CSV table of C-alpha atoms in Angstrom, one decimal:
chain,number,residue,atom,x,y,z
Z,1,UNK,CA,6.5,13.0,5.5
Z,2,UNK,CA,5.8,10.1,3.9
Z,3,UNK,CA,2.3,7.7,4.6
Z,4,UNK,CA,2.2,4.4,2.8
Z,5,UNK,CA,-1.7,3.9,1.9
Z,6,UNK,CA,-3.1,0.7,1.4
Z,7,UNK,CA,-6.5,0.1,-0.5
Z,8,UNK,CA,-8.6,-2.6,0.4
Z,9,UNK,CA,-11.6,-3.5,-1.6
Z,10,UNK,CA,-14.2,-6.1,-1.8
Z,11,UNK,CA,-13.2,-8.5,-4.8
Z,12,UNK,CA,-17.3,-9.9,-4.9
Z,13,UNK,CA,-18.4,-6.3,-4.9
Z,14,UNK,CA,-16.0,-5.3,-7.9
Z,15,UNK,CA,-16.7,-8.3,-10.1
Z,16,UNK,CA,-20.5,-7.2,-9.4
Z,17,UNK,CA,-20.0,-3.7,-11.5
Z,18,UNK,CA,-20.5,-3.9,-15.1
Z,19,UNK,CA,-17.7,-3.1,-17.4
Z,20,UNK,CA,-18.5,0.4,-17.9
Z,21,UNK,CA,-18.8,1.4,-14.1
Z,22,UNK,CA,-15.5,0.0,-13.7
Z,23,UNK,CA,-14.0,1.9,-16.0
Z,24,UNK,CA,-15.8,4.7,-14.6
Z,25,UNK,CA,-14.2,4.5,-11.3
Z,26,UNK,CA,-11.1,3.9,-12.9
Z,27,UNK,CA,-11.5,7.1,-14.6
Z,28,UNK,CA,-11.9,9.0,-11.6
Z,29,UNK,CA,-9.5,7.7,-9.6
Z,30,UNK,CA,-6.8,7.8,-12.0
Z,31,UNK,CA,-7.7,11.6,-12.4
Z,32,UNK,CA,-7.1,12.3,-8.4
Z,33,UNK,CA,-3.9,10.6,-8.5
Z,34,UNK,CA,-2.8,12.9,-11.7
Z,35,UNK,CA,-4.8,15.5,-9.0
Z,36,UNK,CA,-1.9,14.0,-6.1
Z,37,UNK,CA,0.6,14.2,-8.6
Z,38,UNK,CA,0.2,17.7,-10.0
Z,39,UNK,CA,0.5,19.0,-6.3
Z,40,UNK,CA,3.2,17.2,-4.9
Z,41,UNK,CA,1.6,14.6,-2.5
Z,42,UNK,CA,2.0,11.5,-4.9
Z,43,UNK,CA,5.7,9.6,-4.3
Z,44,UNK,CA,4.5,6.3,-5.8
Z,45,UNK,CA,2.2,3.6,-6.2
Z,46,UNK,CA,1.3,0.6,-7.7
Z,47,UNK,CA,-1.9,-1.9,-8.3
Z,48,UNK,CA,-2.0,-5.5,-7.2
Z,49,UNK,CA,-2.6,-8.5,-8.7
Z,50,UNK,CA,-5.6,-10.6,-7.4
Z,51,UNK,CA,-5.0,-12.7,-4.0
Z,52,UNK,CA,-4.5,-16.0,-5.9
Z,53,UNK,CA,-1.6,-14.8,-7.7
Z,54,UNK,CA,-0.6,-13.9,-4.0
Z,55,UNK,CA,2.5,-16.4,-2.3
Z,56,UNK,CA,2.9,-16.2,1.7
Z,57,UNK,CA,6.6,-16.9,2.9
Z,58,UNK,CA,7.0,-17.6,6.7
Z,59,UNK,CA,9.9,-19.0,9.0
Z,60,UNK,CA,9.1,-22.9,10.1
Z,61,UNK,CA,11.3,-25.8,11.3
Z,62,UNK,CA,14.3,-23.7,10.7
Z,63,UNK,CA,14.1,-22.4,7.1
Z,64,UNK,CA,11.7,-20.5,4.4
Z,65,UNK,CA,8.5,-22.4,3.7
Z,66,UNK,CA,5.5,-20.8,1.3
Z,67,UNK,CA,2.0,-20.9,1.2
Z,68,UNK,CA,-0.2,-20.3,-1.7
Z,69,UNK,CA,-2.6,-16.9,-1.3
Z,70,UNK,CA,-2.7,-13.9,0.9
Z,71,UNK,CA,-1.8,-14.5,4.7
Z,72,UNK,CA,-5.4,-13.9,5.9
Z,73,UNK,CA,-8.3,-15.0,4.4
Z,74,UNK,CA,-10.4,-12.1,4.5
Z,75,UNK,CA,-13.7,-10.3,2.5
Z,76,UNK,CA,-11.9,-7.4,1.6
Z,77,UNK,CA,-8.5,-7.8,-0.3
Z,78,UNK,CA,-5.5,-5.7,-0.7
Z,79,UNK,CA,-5.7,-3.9,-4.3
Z,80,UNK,CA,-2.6,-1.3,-4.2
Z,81,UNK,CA,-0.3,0.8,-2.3
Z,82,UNK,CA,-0.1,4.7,-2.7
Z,83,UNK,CA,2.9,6.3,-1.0
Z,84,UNK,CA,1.6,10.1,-0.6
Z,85,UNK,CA,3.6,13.2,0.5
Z,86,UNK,CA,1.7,14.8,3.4
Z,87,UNK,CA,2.6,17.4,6.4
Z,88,UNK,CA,1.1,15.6,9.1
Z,89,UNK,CA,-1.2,11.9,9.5
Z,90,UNK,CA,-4.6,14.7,9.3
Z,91,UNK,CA,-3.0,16.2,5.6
Z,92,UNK,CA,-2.5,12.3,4.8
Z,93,UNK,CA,-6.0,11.2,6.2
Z,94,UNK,CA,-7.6,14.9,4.5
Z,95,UNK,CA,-6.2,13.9,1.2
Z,96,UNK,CA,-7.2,10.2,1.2
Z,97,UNK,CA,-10.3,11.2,2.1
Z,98,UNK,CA,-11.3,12.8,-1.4
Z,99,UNK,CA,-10.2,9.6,-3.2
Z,100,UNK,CA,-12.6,8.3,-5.1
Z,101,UNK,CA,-12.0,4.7,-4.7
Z,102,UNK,CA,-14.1,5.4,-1.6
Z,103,UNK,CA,-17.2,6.1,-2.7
Z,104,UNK,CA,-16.7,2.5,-4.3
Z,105,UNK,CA,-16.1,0.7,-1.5
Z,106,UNK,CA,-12.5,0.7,-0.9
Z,107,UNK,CA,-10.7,1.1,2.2
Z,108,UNK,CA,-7.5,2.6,2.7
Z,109,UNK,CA,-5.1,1.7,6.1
Z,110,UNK,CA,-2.6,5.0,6.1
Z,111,UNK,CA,0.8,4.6,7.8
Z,112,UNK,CA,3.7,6.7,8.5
Z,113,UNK,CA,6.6,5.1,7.4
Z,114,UNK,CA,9.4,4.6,9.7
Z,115,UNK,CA,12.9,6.6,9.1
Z,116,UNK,CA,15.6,3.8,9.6
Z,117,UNK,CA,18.3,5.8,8.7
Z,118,UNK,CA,20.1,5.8,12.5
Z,119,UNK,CA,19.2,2.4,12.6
Z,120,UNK,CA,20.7,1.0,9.1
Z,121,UNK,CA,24.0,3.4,9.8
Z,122,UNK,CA,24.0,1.3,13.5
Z,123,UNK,CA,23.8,-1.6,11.6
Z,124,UNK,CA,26.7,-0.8,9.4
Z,125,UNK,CA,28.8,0.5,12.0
Z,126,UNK,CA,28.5,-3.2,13.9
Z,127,UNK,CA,29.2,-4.9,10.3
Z,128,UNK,CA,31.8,-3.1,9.9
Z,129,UNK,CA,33.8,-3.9,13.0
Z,130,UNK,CA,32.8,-7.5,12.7
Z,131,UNK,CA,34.7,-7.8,9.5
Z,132,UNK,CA,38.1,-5.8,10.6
Z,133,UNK,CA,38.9,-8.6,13.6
């Protein structure tokens, strides 16, 4: 099954460590996801860029409108997503819980993700038979 993890970390906290201990975690971390990786439990990932390179789309008077920055202004931003392969939410949670990133300070939120298949071939089913009348 898959669990989308998301790493939070605290921007002030990073900026804080000197060039070389940031490397150093990097260096750690990167070597438990080539860990995830080697074993099966890493589907994907990706780093994010920095909450003011972050735009907010919402609904409002009837169409798209943006806002500049992250929804919620909050201490501890949203750095990157992990998709990892797990048997169950305790694998997901007993895998995540060797990253390193913690011992730094990050947090991670793990989700299962949500199987939409019988919904989307629903969906299609109803599409469908609106376009034949």
């Amino acid at each position: 099954m898959k669990y989308i993890c998301l790493g939070y970390y605290d921007k002030d906290k990073h900026e804080a460590m000197t060039e070389g201990e940031q490397q150093a975690m990097f260096d750690t971390c990167f070597e438990y996801d080539d860990h995830l990786r080697a074993n099966g439990h890493w589907s994907g990932g990706d780093a994010l860029q920095p909450a003011e390179n972050a735009l907010t789309l919402y609904w409002k008077n009837g169409k798209a409108a943006t806002t500049d920055g992250p929804y919620a202004e909050t201490k501890e931003q949203l750095g990157g997503i992990l998709v990892l392969e797990a048997r169950d939410m305790n694998h997901a949670v007993q895998l995540i819980s060797q990253h390193p990133a913690l011992k730094y300070g990050t947090i991670f939120e793990i989700r299962p993700t949500a199987d939409l298949n019988e919904m989307m071939k629903a969906s299609e089913q109803r599409r469908q038979q609106k376009t034949a009348r």
